[in-house]
XYZ file of C-alpha atoms in Angstrom:
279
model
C 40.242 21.823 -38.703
C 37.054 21.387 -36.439
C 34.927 19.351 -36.778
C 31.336 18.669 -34.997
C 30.488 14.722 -34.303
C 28.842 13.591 -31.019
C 26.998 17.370 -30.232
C 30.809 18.773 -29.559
C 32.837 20.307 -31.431
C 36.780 18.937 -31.777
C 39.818 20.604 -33.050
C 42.216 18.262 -35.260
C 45.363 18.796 -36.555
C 45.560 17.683 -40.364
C 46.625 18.142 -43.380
C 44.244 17.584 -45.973
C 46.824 18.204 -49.268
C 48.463 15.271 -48.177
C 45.888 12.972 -47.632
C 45.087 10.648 -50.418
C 43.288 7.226 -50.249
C 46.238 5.181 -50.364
C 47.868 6.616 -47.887
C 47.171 4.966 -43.801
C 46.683 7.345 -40.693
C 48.660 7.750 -38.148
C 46.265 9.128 -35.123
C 48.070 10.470 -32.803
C 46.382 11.256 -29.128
C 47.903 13.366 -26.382
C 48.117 13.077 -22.395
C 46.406 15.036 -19.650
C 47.128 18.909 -19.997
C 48.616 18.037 -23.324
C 47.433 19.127 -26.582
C 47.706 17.951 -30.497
C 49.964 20.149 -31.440
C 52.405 17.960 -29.084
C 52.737 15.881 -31.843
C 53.410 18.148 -35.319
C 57.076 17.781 -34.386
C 56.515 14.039 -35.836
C 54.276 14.688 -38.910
C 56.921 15.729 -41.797
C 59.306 12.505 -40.055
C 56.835 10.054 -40.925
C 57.277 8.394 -44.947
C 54.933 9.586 -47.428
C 53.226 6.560 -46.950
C 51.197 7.606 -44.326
C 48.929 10.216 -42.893
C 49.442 11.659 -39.627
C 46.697 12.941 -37.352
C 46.068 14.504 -33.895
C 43.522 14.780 -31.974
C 42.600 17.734 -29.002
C 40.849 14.972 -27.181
C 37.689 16.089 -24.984
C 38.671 19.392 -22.663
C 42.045 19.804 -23.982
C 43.575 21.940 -26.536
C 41.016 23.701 -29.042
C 38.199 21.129 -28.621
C 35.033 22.017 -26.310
C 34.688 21.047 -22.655
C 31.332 20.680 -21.654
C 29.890 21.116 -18.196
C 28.401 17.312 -18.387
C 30.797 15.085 -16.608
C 29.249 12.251 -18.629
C 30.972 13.341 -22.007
C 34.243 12.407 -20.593
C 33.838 8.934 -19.493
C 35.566 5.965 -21.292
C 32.642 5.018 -23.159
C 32.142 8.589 -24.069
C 35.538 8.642 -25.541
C 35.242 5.857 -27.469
C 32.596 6.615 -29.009
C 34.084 9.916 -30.182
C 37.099 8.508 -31.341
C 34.498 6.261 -33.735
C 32.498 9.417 -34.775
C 35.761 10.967 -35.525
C 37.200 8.397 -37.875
C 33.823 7.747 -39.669
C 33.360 11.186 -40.164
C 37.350 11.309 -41.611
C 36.176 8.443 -43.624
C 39.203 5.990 -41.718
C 38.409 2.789 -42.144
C 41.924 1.176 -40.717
C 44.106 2.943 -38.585
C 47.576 2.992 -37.264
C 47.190 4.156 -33.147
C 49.542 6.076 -31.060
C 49.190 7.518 -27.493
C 50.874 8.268 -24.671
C 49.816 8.295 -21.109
C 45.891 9.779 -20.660
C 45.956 9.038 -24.635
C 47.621 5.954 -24.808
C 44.437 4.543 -22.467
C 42.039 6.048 -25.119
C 43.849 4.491 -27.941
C 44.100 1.338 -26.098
C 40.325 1.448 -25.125
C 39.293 1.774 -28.883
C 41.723 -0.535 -29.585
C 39.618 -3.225 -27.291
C 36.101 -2.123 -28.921
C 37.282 -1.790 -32.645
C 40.227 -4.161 -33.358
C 38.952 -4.987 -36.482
C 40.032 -0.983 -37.558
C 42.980 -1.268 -36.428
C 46.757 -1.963 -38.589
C 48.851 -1.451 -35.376
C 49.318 0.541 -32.215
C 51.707 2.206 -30.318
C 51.250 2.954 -26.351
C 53.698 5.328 -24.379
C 53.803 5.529 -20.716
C 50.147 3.635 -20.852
C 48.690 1.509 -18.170
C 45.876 -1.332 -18.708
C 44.017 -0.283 -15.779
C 44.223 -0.965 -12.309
C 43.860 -4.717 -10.811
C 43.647 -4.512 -7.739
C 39.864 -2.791 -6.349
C 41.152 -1.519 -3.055
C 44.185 0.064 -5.238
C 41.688 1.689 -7.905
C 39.010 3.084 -5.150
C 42.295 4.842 -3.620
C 43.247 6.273 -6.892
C 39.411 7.313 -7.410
C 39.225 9.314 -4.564
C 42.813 11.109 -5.382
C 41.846 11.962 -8.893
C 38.487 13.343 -7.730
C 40.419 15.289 -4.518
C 42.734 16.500 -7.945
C 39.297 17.512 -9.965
C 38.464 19.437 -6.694
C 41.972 21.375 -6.686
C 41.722 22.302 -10.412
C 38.573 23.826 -9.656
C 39.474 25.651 -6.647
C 42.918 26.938 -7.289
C 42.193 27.662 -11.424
C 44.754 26.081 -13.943
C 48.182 28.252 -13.729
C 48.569 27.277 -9.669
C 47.250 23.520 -11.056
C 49.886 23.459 -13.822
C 52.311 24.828 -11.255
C 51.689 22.175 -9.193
C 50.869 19.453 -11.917
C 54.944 20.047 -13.460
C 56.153 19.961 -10.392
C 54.922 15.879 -9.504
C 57.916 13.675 -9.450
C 57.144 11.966 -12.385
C 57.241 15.035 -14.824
C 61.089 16.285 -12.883
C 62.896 15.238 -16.038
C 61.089 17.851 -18.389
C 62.628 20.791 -16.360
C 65.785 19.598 -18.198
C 64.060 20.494 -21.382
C 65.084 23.737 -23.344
C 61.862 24.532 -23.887
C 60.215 23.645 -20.934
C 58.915 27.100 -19.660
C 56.828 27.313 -23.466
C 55.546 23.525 -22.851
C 54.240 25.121 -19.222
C 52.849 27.748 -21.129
C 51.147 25.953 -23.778
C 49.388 23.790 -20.800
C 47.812 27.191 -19.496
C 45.712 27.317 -22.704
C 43.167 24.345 -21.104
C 40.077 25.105 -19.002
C 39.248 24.303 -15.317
C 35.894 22.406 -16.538
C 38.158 20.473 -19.349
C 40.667 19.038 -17.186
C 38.596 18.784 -14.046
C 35.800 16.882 -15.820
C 38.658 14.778 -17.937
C 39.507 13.537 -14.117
C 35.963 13.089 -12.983
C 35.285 10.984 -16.047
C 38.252 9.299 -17.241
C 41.011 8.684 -14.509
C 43.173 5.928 -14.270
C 41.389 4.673 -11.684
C 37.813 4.897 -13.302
C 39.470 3.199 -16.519
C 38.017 -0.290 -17.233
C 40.405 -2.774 -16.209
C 41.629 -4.259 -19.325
C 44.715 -6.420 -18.286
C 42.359 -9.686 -19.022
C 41.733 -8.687 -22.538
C 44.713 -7.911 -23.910
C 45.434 -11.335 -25.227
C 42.752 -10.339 -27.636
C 44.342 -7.891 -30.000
C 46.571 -9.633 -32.451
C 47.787 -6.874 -34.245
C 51.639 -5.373 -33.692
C 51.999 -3.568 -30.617
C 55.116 -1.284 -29.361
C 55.063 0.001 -26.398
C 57.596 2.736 -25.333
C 58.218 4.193 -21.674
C 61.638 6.294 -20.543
C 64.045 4.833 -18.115
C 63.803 7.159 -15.597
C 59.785 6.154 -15.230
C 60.202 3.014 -13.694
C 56.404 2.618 -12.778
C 55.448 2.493 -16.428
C 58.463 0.644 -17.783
C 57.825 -2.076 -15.317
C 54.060 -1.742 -16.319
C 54.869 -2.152 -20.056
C 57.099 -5.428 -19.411
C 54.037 -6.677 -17.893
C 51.774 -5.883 -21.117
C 53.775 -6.897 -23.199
C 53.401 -10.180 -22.307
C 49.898 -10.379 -22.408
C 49.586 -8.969 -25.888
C 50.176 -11.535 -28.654
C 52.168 -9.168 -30.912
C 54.309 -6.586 -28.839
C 57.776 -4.898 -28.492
C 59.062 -2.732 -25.901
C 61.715 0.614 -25.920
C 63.426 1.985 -23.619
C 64.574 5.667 -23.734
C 67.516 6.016 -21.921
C 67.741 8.788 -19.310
C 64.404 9.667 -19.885
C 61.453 10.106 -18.031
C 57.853 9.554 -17.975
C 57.433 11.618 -21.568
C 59.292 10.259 -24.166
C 58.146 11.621 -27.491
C 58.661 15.449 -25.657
C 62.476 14.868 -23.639
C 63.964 12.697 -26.831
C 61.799 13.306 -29.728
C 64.703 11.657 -31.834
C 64.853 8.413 -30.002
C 60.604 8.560 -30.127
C 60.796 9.337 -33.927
C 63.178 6.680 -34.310
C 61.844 4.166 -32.169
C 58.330 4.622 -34.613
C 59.769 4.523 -37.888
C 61.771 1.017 -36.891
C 58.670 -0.328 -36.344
C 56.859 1.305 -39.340
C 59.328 -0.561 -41.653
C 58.799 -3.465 -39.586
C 55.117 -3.653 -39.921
C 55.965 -3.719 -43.810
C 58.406 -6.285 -44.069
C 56.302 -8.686 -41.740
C 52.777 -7.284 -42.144
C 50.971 -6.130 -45.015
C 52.704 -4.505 -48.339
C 51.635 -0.871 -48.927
């Protein structure tokens, strides 16, 4: 469906005959390049119980990407997200994202905790501590906004799949229609998604994650040892966390071992009703 909140128009994937008012929703956010439809393969996996969502965040997928830099910043987002659920008519909220969308869910997460049941973060990052560290990754995600523009999307998605920390995928039986699928997003999209919401232009949030008290799992792949290690480290700060490991997977979880993703959720689904609230 699309839907207009915020003077831009968003495309989310739903499905209203399932939706009731008892039910809870599951939004579901993708990473950089990625799209919502990364995430139907979870929807009819989930219990009845709840209602699953995805989002095309700002410049991906079937939403709009407007020229204005200033509609992609953190802020920006967040506000969205907010428009988004109020116009759904969410009032609590179970969170999931991975990577580019695990840092907007975790973002919201910081300004609304009140909305929130629990949250899951994939491959997601805090922020960057260090200020020399974040300037350096400032200037290498704007260099990267600069190559989308110049070189157009297929020689950027070329190059994008080809980073270290995507090598996995190519393992992938479908990987050549995931490329494909990543063709579909603009040059202003995904260069403006860098200009406004990089990792290194992300608030640093590694102080304040002491404050949500809701459950937390985190999940990274094996192979990605930058995020794993970066997930320990969170989940110590949060009050309420877990962390799993994929085996032999890399940076993208939910897409090399959807099984081990889907399974990995629905533990901690049953978990957050035994402990947490009764549905």
């Amino acid at each position: 469906m699309k839907i207009i909140v915020n003077q831009i128009e968003f495309n989310i994937l739903i499905d209203e005959s399932k939706r009731s008012g008892e039910k809870i929703p599951i939004v579901f956010l993708h990473g950089f390049t990625g799209s919502a439809e990364d995430w139907h393969f979870i929807f009819d996996k989930l219990p009845d119980k709840y209602f699953p969502i995805a989002i095309d965040l700002i410049g991906h997928g079937l939403t709009e990407s407007p020229d204005d830099s200033c509609y992609y910043t953190c802020t920006a987002i967040i506000n969205q997200l907010s428009s988004i659920f109020d116009y759904l008519k969410i009032d609590k909220l179970i969170i999931c994202g991975y990577s580019m969308g695990g840092r907007a869910a975790l973002s919201y997460c910081l300004h609304f905790p009140e909305k929130l049941i629990a949250a899951i973060f994939e491959s997601t990052t805090a922020g960057i501590e260090d200020f020399e560290l974040k300037k350096e990754r400032v200037i290498s995600d704007f260099i990267m906004a600069e190559k989308i523009r110049k070189d157009g999307i297929e020689n950027f998605i070329e190059y994008w799949m080809n980073l270290p920390l995507f090598e996995s995928q190519k393992k992938i039986s479908s990987y050549d229609l995931i490329k494909n699928k990543k063709y579909q997003n603009s040059v202003i999209g995904l260069s403006n998604s860098l200009l406004g919401f990089s990792t290194g232009l992300m608030p640093n949030y590694w102080n304040k994650l002491n404050l949500l008290k809701f459950p937390v799992l985190l999940i990274t792949g094996g192979l990605d040892e930058k995020y794993t290690a970066i997930a320990e480290k969170m989940k110590i700060r949060f009050q309420n966390s877990e962390h799993k490991i994929a085996e032999n997977c890399g940076h993208n979880v939910h897409l090399e071992k959807p099984d081990v993703f889907i399974n990995f959720v629905l533990n901690f689904l049953n978990n957050l009703e035994r402990k947490y609230y009764e549905l």
